[in-house]
XYZ file of C-alpha atoms in Angstrom:
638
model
C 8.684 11.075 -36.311
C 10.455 13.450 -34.796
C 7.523 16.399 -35.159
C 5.650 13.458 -33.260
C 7.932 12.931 -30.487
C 8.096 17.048 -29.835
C 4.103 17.403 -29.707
C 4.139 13.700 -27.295
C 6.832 15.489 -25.156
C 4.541 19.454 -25.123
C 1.590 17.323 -24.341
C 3.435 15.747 -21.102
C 2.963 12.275 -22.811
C 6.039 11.655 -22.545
C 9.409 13.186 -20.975
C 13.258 13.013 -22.310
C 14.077 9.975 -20.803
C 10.782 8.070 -22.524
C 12.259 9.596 -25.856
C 16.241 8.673 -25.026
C 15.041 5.028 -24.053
C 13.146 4.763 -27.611
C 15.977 6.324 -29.556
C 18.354 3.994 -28.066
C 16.312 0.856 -29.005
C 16.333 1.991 -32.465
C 19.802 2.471 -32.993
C 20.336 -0.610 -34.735
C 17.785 -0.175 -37.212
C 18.114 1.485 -40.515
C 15.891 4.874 -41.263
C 15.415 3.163 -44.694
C 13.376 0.122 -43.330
C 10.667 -1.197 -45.219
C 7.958 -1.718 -42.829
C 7.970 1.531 -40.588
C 9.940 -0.726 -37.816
C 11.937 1.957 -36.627
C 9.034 4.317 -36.424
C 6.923 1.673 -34.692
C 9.759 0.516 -32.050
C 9.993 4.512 -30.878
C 5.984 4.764 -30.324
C 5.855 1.238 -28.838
C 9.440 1.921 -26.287
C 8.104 5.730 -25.349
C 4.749 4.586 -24.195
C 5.997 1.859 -22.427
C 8.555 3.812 -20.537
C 6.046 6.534 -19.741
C 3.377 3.486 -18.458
C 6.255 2.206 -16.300
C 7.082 5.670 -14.925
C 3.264 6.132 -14.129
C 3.249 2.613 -11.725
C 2.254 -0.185 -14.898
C 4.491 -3.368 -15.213
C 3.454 -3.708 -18.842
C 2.255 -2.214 -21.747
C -0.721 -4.130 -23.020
C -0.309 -3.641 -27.233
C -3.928 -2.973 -26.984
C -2.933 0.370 -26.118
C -1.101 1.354 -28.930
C -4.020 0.375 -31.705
C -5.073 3.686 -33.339
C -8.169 3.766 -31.239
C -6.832 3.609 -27.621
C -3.283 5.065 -28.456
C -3.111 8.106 -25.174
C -6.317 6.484 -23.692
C -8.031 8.404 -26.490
C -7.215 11.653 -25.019
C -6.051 13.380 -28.446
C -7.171 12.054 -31.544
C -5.319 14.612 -33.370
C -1.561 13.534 -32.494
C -3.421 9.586 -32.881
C -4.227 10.161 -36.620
C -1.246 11.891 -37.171
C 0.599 8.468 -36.117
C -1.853 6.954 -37.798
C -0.974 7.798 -41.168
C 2.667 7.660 -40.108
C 2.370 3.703 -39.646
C -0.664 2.785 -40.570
C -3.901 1.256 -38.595
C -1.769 -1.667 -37.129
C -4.173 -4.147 -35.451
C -2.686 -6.310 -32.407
C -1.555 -8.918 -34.196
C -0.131 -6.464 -36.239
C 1.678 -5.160 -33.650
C 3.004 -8.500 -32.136
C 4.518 -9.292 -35.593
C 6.733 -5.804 -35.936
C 7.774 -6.054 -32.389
C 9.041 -9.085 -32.821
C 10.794 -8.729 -35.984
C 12.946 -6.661 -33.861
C 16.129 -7.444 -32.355
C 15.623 -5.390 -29.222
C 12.282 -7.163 -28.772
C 11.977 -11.365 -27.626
C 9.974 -13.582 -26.026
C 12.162 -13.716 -22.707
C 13.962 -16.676 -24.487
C 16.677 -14.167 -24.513
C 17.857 -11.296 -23.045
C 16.915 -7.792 -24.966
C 15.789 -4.766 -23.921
C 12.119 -5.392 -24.328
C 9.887 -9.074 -23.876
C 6.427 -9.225 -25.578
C 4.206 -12.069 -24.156
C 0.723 -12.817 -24.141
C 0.499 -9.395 -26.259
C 2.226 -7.236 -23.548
C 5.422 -5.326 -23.578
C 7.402 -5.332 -20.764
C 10.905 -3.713 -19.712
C 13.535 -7.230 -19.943
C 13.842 -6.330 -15.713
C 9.886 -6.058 -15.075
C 9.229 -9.034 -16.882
C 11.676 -11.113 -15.651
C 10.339 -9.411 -11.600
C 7.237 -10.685 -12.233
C 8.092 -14.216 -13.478
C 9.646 -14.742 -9.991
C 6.788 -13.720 -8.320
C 4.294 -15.881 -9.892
C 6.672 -18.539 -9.453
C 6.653 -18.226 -6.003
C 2.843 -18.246 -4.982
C 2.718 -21.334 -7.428
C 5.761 -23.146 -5.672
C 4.627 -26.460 -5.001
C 5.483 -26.599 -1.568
C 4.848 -29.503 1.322
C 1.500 -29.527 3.068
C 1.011 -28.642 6.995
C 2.422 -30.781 8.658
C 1.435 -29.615 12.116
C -0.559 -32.265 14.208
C -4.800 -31.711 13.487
C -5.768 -32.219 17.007
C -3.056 -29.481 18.091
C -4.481 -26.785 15.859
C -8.234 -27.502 17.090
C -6.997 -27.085 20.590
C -4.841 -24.232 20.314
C -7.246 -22.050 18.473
C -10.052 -22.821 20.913
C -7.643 -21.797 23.465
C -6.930 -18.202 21.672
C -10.403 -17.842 20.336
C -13.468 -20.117 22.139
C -15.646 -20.645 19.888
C -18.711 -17.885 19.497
C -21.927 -19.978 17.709
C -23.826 -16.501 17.561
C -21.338 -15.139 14.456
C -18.220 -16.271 12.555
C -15.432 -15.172 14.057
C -13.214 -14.739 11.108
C -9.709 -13.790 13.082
C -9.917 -17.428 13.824
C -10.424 -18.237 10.207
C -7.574 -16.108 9.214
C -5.518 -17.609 12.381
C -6.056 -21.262 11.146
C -5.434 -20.151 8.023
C -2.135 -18.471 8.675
C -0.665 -21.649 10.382
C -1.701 -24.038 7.989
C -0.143 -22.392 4.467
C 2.454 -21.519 2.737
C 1.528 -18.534 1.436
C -1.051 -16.708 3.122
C -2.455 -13.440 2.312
C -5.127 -11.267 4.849
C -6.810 -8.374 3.353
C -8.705 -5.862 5.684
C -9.082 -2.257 5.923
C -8.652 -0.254 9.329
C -10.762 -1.552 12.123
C -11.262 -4.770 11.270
C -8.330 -5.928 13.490
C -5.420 -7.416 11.376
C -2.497 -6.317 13.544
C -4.097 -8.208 16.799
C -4.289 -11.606 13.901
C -0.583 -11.068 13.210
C -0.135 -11.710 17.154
C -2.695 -14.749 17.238
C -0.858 -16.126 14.429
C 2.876 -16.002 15.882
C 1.270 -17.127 19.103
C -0.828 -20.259 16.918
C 2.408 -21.022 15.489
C 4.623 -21.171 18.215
C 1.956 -22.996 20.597
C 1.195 -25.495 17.580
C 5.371 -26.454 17.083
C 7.239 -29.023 18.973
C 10.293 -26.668 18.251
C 12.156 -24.255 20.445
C 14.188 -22.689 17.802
C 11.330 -21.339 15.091
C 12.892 -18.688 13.440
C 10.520 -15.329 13.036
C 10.843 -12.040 11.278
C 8.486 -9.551 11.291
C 8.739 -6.129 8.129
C 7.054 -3.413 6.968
C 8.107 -1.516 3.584
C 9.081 1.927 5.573
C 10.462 2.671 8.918
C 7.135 4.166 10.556
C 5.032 1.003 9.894
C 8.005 -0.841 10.753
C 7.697 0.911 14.211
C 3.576 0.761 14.604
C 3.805 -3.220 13.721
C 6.692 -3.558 16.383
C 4.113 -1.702 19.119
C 1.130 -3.134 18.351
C 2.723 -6.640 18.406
C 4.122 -6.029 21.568
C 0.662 -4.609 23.207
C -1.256 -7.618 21.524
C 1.123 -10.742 22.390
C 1.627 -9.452 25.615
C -2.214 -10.052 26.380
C -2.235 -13.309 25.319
C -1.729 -15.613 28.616
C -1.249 -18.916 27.134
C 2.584 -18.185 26.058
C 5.626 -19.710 28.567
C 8.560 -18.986 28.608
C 9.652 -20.907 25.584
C 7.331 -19.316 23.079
C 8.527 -16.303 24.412
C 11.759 -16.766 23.944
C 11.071 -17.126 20.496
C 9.343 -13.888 19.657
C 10.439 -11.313 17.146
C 11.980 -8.599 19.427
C 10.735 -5.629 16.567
C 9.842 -5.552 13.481
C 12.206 -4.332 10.151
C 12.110 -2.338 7.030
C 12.265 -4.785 3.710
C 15.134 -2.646 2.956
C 16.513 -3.992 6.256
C 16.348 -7.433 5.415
C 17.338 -7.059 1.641
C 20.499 -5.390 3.342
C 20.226 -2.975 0.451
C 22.517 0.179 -0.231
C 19.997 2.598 1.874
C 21.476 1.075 5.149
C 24.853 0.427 3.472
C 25.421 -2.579 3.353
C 26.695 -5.526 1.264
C 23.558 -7.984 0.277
C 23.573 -10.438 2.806
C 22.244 -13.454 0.817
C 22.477 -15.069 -2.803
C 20.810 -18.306 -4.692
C 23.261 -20.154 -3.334
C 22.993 -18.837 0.437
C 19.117 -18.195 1.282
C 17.447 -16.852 4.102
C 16.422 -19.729 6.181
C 13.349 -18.894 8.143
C 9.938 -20.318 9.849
C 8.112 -17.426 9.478
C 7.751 -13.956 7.493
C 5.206 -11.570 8.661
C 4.979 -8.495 6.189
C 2.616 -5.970 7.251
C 1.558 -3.096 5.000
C 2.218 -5.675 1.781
C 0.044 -2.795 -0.176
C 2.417 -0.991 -0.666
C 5.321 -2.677 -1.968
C 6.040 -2.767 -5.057
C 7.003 -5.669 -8.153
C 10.372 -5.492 -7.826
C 10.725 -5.156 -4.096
C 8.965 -8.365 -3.457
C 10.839 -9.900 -6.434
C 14.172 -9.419 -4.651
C 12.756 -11.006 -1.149
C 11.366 -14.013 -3.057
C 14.569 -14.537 -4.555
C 16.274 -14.594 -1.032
C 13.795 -16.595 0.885
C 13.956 -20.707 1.458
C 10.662 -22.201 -0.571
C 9.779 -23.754 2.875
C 9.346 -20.289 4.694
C 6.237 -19.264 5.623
C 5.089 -16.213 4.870
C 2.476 -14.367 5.481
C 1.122 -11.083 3.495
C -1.543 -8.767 5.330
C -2.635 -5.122 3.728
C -5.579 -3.363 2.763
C -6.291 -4.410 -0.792
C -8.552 -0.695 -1.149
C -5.357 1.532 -0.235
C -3.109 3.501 -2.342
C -0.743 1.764 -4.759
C 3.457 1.382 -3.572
C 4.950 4.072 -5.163
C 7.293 2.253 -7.313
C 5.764 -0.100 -10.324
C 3.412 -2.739 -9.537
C 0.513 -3.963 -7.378
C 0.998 -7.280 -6.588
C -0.852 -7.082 -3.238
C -4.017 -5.750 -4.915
C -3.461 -8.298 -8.185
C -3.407 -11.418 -5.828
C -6.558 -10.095 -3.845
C -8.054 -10.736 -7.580
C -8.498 -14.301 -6.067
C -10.667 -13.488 -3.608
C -13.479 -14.103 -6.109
C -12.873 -17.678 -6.049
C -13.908 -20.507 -3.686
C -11.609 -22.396 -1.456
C -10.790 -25.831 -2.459
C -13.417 -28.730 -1.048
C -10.682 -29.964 0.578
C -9.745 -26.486 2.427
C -13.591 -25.847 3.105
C -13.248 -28.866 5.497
C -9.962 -28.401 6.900
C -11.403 -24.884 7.798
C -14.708 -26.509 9.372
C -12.767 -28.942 11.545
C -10.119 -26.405 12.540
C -12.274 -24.122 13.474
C -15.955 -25.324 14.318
C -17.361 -22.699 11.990
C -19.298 -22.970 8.650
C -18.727 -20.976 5.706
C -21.619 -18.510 4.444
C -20.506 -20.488 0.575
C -22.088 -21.977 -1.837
C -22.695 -25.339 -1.619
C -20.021 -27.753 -2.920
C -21.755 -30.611 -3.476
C -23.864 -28.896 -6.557
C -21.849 -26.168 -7.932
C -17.645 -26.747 -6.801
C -17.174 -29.246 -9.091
C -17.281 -26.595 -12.040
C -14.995 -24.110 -10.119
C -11.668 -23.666 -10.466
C -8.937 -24.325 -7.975
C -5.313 -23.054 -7.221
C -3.454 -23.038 -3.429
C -2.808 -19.515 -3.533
C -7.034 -19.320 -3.155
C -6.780 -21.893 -0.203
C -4.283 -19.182 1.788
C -6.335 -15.815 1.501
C -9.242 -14.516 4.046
C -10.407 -11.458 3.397
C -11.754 -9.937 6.700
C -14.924 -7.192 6.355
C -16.495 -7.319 10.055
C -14.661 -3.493 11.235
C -14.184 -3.698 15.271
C -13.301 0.065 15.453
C -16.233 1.743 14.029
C -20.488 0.605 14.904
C -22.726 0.016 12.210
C -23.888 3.764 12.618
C -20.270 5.377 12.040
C -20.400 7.876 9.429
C -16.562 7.216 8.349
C -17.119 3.722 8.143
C -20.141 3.882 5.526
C -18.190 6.617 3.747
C -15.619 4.635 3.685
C -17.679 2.131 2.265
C -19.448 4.254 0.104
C -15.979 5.014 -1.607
C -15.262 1.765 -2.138
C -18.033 0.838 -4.297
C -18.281 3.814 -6.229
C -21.084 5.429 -4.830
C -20.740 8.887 -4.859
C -24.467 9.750 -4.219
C -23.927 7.993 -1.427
C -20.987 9.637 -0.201
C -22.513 13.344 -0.979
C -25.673 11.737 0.999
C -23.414 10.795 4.126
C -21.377 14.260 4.021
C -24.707 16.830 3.451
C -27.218 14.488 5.623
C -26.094 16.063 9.186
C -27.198 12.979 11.030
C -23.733 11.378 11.698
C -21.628 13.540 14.048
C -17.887 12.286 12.938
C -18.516 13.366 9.614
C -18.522 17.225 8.406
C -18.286 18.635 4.942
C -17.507 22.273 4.521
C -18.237 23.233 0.685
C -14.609 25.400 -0.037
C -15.197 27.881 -3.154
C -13.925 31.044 -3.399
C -11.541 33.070 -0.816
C -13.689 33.680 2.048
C -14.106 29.552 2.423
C -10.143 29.393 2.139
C -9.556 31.591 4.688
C -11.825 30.365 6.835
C -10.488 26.509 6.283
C -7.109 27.647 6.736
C -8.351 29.610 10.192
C -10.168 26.353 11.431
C -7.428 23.954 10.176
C -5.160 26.145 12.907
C -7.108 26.619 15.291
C -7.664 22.885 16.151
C -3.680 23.166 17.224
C -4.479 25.629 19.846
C -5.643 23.601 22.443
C -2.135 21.622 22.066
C -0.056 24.756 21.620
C -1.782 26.403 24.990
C -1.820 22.977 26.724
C 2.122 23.453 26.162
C 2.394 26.748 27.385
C 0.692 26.328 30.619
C 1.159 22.688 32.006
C 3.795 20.812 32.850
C 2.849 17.789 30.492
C 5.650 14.908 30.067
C 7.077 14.826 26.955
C 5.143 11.503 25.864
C 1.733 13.063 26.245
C 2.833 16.412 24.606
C 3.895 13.885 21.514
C 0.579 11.660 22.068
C -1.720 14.698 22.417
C -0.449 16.505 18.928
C -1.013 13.161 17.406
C -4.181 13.215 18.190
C -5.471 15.514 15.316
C -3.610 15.729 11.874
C -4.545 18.149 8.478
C -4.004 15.757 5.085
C -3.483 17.234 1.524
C -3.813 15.802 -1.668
C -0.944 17.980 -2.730
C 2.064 19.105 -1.831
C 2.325 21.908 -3.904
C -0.263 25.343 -4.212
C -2.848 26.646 -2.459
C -4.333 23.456 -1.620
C -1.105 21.626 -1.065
C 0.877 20.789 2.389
C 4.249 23.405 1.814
C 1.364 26.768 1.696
C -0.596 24.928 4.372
C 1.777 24.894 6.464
C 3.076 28.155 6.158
C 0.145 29.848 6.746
C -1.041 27.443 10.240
C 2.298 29.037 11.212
C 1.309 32.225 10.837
C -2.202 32.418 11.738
C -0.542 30.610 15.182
C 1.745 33.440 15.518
C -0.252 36.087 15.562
C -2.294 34.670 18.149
C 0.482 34.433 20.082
C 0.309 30.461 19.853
C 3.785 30.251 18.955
C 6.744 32.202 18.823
C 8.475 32.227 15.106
C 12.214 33.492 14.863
C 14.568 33.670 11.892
C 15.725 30.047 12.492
C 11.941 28.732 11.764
C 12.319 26.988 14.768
C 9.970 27.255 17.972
C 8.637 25.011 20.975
C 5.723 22.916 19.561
C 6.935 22.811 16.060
C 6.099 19.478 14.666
C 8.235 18.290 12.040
C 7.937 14.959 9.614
C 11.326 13.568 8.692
C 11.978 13.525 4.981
C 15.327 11.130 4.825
C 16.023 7.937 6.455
C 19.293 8.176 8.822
C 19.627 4.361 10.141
C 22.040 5.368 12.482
C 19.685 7.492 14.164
C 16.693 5.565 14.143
C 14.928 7.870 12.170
C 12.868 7.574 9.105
C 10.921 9.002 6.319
C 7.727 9.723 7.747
C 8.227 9.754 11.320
C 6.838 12.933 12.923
C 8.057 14.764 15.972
C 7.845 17.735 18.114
C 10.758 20.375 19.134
C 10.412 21.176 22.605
C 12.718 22.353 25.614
C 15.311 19.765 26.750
C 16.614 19.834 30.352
C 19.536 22.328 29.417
C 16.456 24.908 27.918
C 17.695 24.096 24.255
C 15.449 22.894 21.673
C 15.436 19.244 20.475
C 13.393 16.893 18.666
C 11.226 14.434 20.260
C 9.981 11.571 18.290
C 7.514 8.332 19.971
C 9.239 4.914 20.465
C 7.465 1.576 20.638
C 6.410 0.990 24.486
C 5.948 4.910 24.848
C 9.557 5.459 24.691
C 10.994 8.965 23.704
C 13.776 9.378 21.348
C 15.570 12.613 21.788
C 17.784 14.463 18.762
C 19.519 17.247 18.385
C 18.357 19.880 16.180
C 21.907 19.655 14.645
C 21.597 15.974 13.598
C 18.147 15.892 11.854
C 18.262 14.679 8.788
C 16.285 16.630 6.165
C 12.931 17.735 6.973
C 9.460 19.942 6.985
C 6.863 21.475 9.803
C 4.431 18.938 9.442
C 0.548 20.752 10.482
C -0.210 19.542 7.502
C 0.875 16.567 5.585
C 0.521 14.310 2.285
C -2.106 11.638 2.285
C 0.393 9.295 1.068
C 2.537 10.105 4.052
C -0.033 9.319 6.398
C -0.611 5.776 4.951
C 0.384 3.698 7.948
C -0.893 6.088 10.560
C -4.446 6.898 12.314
C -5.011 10.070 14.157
C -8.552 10.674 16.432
C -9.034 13.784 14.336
C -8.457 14.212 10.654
C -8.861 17.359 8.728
C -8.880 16.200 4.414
C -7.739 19.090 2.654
C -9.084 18.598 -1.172
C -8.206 21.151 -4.202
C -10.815 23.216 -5.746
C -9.929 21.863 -9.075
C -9.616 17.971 -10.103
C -6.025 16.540 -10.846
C -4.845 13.004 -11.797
C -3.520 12.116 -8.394
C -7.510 12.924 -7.190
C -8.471 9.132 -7.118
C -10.717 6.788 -5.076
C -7.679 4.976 -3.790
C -6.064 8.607 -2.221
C -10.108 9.581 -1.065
C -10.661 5.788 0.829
C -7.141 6.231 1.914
C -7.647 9.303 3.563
C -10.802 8.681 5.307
C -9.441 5.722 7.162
C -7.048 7.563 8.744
C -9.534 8.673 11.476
C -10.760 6.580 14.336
C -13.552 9.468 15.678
C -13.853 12.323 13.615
C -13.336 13.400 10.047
C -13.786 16.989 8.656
C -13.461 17.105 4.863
C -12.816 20.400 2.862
C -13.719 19.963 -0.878
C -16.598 20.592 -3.314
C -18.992 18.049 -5.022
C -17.994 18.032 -8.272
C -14.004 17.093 -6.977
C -15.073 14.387 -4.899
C -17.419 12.676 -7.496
C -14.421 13.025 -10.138
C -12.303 11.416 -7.072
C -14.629 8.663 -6.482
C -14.810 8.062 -10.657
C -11.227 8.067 -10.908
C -10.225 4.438 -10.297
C -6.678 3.473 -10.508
C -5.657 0.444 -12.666
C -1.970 -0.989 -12.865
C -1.293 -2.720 -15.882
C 0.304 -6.409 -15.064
C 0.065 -10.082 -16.251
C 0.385 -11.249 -12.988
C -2.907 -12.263 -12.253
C -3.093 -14.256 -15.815
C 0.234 -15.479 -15.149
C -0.706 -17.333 -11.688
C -4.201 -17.918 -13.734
C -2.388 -20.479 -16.053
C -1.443 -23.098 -12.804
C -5.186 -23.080 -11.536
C -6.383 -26.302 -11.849
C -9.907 -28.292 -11.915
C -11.288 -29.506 -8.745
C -11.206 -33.215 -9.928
C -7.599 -32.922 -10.183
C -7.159 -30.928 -6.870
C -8.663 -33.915 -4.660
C -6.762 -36.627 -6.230
């Protein structure tokens, strides 16, 4: 076994801790056993370990028969295993693993849990068991007054007979359930519904004293949420000074709330002392992962309402899970009949569904279903925006499509420039800079405020697929910086340091207000020193001294995954000549959203077809796991 683990570990199969953890489960296991347990129990904990380190929850033991051991990637080391144990079938499998003592079926604690054929880490499994338990909490129905919620939603939305308007759909149905999930992509207007919603809810209450929290999983869309919110209530008129009074003043990192060791603190709350609130708003839900939402749920009161918005098409969180994009699964189901009329009467509209009466009563029914809208109608871009259909086009897997939108010429916020070879490098890397120079001269000759030196570099940003290589943000970078410099665009010294540098943050530091991902320029202070001047909500400027920035890059150029959260007017998508595993549709749909007017995209066909094929799936039983409570529609109206 060992020759077996050293070829796994060459291949990049799996690393030293994969190995460790599997060697460590095996320690209590003789090297005499009969049945190859030992053997079995270091395949089975390795592949796990390296599934979990790659964003899975679980290992489905489907994945360790002989024919899909390493996705099929190398029959060679597969056959050698093969003759090591043997061609073990499933059921094979689910009878070694659990004659094993570091293997149960969550009855007990041990290392590993096997259920419904997958193997999870004891800590996943148990992560996800509280989830599902929470969107199947059986939890009282709305008990806000019928005629109130008719009149305030015609009051925030009158009604429109020439189309659906669906923010009132998702509006009604953020006030009236538990558990509410809204599922949109940029443009279609979810952070004006989050406002609606808090207004709906505060409008609809008899109370004075609703408690409301607003979070995002990082600090940046943490900020964004707390601006927009503030732009969007602020415009609705209907508010006194009550419901005012009861508004979120910003919104939070989940690391906030949890009061976890990355603000230093003590955790605030316990089974016995739970967070008591009316209302949890969590923006950005996409991206965070099992065990982040695991730890909330655990903290919350069952009565809280909370509500989950994201984009179900973005990149996964970075840590294991999807829980966001598993629960969006539901989509594919029809509301309750029960919810189809509350809907109807709450809002005046019809549903484009199909009809109850003849095909409902063989459908299946859960409440988590009754709390999701899934908005498509995009308010940013027309019907003839390039980026949108591309956008679209990623989505479904069409990359004839997308090649047909990027070569056609006929929509003028889309341009493809074919990059093979040097000459096309340089010349990306020259055009990449060059859209700085109108900022960087703009700087050098006007006496701009700070805020619109900050607002106009926003307006344009370069995103990379990598960080590292040619291709990759770090080289990038380096080069717009020199390219700048020797047309006298900006001034470099030995410090790296000049007026206009943007920098991204790389570190949180709480007690600055500063976190990873926020972006901000060094410019001239009143004394004629440099600092660092980063956008507040409400077009507020936070100044910092160079001195107390916590770690951080020039930022020309940055990751796609560090612009998630963020739209610019001008994107620049910097793809690698070769394909990679990170290359996926997720990172490609991800990317082109960022841009509200214009995109220029530097790749070549055969990359962004291999991107568009490349579909990421997370490995979970959550979706089966809330599966088992759906129930049939005779029982749901009785």
């Amino acid at each position: 076994m060992k020759d077996i683990t050293k070829r796994a570990l060459k291949l990049g199969l799996w690393n030293t801790l994969d190995i460790q953890f599997s060697d460590m489960l095996t320690l209590p296991i003789s090297d005499n056993n009969r049945y190859n347990i030992k053997e079995a129990l270091i395949l089975a904990g390795a592949t796990l370990s390296a599934h979990v380190r790659f964003g899975h929850v679980c290992l489905p033991l489907c994945l360790i028969t002989f024919d899909r051991l390493f996705q099929g990637n190398h029959p060679e080391l597969a056959y050698v295993i093969h003759k090591k144990l043997g061609k073990l079938s499933i059921d094979d499998w689910q009878e070694l693993l659990l004659s094993c003592s570091a293997v149960s079926d969550g009855s007990e604690v041990t290392p590993l849990v096997l259920e419904n054929k997958r193997l999870y880490l004891y800590h996943m499994w148990k992560d996800e068991c509280i989830v599902a338990q929470f969107f199947n909490y059986k939890y009282q129905s709305n008990i806000l007054k019928k005629e109130k919620i008719i009149s305030v939603l015609n009051q925030l939305f009158p009604i429109i007979y020439t189309e659906i308007d669906w923010h009132k759909i998702a509006t009604a149905i953020g006030i009236t359930h538990q558990r509410a999930l809204i599922s949109g992509g940029p443009g279609t207007g979810k952070t004006s519904i989050i406002a609606k919603i808090v207004a709906a809810l505060l409008l609809c209450s008899n109370r004075n004293d609703l408690k409301i929290k607003m979070i995002a999983p990082t600090g940046k869309a943490a900020t964004l949420l707390t601006e927009y919110f503030k732009i969007n209530i602020n415009n609705i008129l209907q508010l006194d000074k009550t419901c005012l009074h009861n508004l979120p003043e910003k919104a939070t990192t989940l690391h906030s709330l949890l009061g976890t060791q990355l603000y230093n603190q003590n955790i605030q709350y316990d089974c016995l002392n739970l967070m008591h609130l009316d209302l949890l708003v969590i923006d950005e839900a996409s991206m965070v992962s099992l065990s982040m939402f695991a730890q909330l749920f655990l903290i919350l009161s069952p009565q809280t309402r909370v509500i989950f918005f994201g984009d179900q098409y973005q990149l996964y969180p970075v840590e294991p899970g999807s829980v966001f994009k598993d629960i969006c699964q539901f989509a594919s189901f029809q509301y309750s009949y029960k919810r189809y009329q509350e809907i109807v009467t709450f809002t005046g509209y019809e549903l484009p569904i199909v009809s109850y009466s003849e095909s409902f009563t063989h459908c299946n029914y859960n409440s988590i279903i009754d709390g999701m809208c899934i908005l498509k109608k995009n308010y940013r871009f027309s019907e003839r925006s390039g980026i949108s259909q591309l956008a679209d086009a990623i989505n479904l897997g069409d990359y004839n499509r997308v090649l047909s939108l990027l070569t056609s010429n006929t929509h003028k916020d889309l341009y493809y420039i074919y990059v093979v070879g040097k000459e096309s490098y340089v010349n990306m890397i020259v055009n990449c800079a060059m859209e700085y120079s109108n900022y960087l001269q703009k700087l050098q000759h006007t006496q701009m405020s700070k805020i619109n030196i900050l607002e106009f570099f926003n307006h344009y940003r370069i995103l990379c697929a990598l960080r590292d290589g040619p291709f990759g943000v770090i080289r990038i970078n380096y080069y717009i910086e020199k390219i700048l410099s020797e047309k006298g665009l900006i001034k470099l010294n030995n410090s790296g340091n000049y007026i206009g540098r943007p920098i991204i943050i790389l570190r949180n530091k709480p007690s600055l207000g500063l976190c990873n991902g926020d972006v901000g320029v060094l410019l001239l202070n009143d004394q004629n020193k440099l600092s660092a001047y980063f956008i507040l909500p409400e077009d507020k400027v936070k100044v910092v001294q160079l001195y107390q920035l916590p770690e951080h890059e020039t930022c020309f150029a940055m990751t796609i995954h560090k612009s998630q959260g963020s739209e610019f007017k001008y994107i620049a998508i910097v793809l690698p000549n070769k394909h990679t595993p990170i290359l996926t549709r997720e990172l490609l749909y991800t990317a082109v959203t960022r841009s509200r007017q214009c995109l220029f995209l530097y790749a070549t066909d055969h990359v962004i077809i291999h991107s568009i094929n490349l579909v990421t799936k997370r490995y979970s039983g959550l979706y089966d796991r809330i599966k088992e409570h759906v129930i049939s529609y005779d029982d749901a109206i009785n």
